mmCIF file of C-alpha atoms in Angstrom:
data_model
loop_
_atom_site.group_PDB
_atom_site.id
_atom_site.type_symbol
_atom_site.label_atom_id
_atom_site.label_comp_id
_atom_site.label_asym_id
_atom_site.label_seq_id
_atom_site.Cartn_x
_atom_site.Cartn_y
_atom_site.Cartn_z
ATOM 1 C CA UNK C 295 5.685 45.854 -31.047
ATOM 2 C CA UNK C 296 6.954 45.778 -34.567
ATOM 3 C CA UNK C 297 9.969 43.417 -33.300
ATOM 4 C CA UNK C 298 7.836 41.015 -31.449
ATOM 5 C CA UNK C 299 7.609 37.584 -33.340
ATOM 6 C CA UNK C 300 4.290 36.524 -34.377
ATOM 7 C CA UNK C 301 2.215 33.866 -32.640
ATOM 8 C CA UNK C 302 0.331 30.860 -33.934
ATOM 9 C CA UNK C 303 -1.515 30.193 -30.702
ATOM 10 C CA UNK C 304 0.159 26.940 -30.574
ATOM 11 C CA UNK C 305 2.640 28.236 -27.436
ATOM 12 C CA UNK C 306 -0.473 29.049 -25.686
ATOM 13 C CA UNK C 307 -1.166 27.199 -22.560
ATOM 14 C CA UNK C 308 -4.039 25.715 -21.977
ATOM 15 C CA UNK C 309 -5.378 25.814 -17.900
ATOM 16 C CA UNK C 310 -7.649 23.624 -17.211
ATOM 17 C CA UNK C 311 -10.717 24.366 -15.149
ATOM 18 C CA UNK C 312 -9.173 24.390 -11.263
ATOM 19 C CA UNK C 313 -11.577 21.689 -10.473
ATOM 20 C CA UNK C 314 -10.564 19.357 -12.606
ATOM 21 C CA UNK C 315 -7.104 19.702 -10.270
ATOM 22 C CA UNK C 316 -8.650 19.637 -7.276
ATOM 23 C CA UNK C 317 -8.479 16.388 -6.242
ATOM 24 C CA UNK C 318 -4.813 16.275 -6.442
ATOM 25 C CA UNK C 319 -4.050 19.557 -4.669
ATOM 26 C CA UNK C 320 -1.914 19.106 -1.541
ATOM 27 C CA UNK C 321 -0.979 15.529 -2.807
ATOM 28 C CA UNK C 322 2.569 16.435 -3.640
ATOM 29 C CA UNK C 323 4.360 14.984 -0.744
ATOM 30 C CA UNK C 324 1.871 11.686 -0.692
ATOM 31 C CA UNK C 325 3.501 11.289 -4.767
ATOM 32 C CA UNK C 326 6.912 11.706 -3.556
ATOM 33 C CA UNK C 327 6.755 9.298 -1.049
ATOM 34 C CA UNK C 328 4.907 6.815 -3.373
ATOM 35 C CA UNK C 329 7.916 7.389 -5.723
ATOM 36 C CA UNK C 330 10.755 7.276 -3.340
ATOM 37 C CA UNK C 331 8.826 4.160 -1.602
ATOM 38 C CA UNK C 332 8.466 2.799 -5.473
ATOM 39 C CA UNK C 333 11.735 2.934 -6.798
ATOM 40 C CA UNK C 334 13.145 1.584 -3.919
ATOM 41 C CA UNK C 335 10.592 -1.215 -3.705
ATOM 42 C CA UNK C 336 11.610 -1.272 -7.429
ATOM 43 C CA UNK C 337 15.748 -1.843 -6.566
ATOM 44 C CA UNK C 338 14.721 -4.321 -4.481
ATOM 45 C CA UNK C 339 13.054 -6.274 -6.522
ATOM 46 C CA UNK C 340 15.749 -6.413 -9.578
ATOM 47 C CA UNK C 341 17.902 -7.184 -6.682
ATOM 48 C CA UNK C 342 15.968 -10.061 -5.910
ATOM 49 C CA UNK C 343 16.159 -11.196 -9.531
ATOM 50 C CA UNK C 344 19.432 -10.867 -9.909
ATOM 51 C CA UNK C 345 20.388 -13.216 -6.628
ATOM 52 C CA UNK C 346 17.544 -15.708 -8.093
ATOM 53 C CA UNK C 347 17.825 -15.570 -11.821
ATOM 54 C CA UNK C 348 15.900 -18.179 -13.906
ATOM 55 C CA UNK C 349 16.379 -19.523 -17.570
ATOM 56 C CA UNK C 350 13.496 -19.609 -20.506
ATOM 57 C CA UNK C 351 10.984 -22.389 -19.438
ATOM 58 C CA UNK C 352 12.186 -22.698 -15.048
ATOM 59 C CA UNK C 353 10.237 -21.921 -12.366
ATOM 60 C CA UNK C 354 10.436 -18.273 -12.062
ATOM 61 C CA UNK C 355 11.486 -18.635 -8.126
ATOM 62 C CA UNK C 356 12.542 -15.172 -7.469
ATOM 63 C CA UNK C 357 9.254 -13.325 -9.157
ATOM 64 C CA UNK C 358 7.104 -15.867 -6.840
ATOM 65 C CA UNK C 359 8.956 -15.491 -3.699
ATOM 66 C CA UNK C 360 9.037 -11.314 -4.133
ATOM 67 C CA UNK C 361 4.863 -11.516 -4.433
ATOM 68 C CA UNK C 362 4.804 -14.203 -1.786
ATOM 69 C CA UNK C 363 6.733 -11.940 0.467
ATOM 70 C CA UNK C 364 5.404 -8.813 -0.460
ATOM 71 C CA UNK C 365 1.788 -10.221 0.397
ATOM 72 C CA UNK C 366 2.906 -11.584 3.425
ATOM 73 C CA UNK C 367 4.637 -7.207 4.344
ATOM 74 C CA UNK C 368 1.709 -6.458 3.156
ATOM 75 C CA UNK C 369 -0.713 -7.865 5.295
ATOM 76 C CA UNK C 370 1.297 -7.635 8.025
ATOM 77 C CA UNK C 371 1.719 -3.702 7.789
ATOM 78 C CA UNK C 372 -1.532 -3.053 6.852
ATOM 79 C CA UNK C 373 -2.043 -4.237 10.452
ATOM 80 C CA UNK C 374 0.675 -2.378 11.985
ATOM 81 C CA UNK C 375 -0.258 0.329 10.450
ATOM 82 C CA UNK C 376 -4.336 0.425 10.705
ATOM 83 C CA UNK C 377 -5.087 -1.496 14.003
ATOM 84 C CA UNK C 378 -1.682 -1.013 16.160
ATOM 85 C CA UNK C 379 -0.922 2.636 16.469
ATOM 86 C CA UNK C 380 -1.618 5.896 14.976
ATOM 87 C CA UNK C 381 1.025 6.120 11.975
ATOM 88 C CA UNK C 382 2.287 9.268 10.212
ATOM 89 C CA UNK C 383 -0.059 9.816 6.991
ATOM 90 C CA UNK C 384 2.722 9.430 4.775
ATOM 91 C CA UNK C 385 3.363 5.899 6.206
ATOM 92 C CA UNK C 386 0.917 3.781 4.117
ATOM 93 C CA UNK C 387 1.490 5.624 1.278
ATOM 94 C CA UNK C 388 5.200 4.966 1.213
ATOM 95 C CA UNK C 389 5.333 1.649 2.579
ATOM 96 C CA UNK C 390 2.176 -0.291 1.153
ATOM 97 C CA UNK C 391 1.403 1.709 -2.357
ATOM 98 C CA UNK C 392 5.168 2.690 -3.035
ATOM 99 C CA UNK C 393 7.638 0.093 -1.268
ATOM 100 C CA UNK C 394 5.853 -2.773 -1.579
ATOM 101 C CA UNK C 395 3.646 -2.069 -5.160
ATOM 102 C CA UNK C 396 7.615 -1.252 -6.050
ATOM 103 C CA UNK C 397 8.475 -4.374 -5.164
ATOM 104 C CA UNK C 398 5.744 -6.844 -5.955
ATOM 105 C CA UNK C 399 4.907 -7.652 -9.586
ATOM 106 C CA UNK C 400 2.154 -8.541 -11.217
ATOM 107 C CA UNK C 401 3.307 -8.039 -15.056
ATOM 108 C CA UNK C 402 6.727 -10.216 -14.461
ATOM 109 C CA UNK C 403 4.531 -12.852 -12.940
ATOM 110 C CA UNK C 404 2.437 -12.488 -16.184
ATOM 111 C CA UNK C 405 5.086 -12.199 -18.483
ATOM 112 C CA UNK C 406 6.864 -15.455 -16.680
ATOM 113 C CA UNK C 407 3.419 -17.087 -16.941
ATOM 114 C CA UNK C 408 3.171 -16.653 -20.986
ATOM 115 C CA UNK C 409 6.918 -17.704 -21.296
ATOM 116 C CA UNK C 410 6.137 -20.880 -19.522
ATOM 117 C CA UNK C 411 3.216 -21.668 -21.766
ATOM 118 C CA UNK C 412 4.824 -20.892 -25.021
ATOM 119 C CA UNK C 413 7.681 -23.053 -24.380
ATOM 120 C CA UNK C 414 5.520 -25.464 -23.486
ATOM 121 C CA UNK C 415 5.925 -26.114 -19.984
ATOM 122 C CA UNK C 416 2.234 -26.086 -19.354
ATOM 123 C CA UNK C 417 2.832 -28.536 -15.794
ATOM 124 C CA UNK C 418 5.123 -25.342 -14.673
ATOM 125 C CA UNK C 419 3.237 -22.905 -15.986
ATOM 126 C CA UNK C 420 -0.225 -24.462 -13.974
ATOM 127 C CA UNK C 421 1.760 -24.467 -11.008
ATOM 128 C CA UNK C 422 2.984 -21.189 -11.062
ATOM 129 C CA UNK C 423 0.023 -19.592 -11.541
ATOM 130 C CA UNK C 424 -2.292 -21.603 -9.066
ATOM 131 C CA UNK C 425 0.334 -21.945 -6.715
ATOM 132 C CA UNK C 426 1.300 -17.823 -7.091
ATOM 133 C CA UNK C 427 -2.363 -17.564 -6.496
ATOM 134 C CA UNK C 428 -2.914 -18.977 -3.516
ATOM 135 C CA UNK C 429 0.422 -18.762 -2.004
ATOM 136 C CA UNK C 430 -0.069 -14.786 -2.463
ATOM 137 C CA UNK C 431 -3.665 -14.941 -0.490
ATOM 138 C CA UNK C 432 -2.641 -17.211 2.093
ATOM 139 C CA UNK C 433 1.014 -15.171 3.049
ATOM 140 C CA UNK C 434 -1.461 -11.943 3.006
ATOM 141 C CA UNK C 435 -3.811 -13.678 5.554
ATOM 142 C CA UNK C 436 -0.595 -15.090 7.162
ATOM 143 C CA UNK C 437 0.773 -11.599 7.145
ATOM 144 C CA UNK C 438 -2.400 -10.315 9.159
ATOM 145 C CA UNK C 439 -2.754 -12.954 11.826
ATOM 146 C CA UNK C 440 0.902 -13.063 12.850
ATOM 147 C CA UNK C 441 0.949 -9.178 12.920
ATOM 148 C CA UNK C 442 -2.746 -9.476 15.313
ATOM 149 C CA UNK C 443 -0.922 -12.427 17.271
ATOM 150 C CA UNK C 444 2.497 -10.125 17.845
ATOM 151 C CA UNK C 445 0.406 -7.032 18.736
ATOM 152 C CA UNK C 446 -1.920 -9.268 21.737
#
């Protein structure tokens, strides 16, 4: 062993106890369906902007109508997906956490929010929020009795 190099412990890896892992065993194909589901949601959505850009201090049109809709899929599939039929367990996962949390933003419509208010658009900026708000709610409840109405 006069060859080997010496060692400062710091290459040493540390396991942790296997129930602090536990929870997550056997999750690996629910993450890569949340991924694939996410970045695709994600693509989507910068797609989205792109057809519906909007300048420093205008009504950020695309980032409302992606959360309206996405509320709207949302409720709708959460339907579909609970109360119609038996779905694959790696449905939900890709379609409601990754696809559509992909696609819906909360931090744009923050972001847009502050942007509004600092350039003083305060009317705009009101509107946005409130009207993000409760459009968001209402296209979710939307979302669940038109999916309940289809499904009779």
């Amino acid at each position: 062993m006069a060859d080997a190099l010496p060692s400062s412990g710091e290459d040493d890896v540390v396991v942790p106890p296997p129930r602090l892992l536990e929870p997550l065993s056997g999750q690996g194909r629910v993450f890569a369906v949340i991924a694939a589901g996410g970045a695709i949601g994600a693509l989507a959505r910068y797609g989205v902007g792109l057809a519906l850009p909007h300048g420093t201090g205008a009504f950020p049109l695309g980032t409302f109508l992606i959360n309206v809709v996405g509320c709207l899929l949302i409720g709708a599939l959460i339907v579909v997906i609970t109360e119609w039929r038996q779905a694959h367990p790696l449905v939900r996962p890709f379609v409601v956490t990754g696809f559509l949390g992909g696609f819906t933003t909360f931090s744009t419509y923050a972001v847009d929010s502050e942007q509004l208010l600092a350039t003083g658009r305060v009317g705009t900026a009101a509107a946005y929020i409130a009207g993000t708000l409760a459009a968001a709610v209402l296209a979710t409840w939307a979302g669940i009795r038109l999916a309940r109405a289809v499904h009779r």
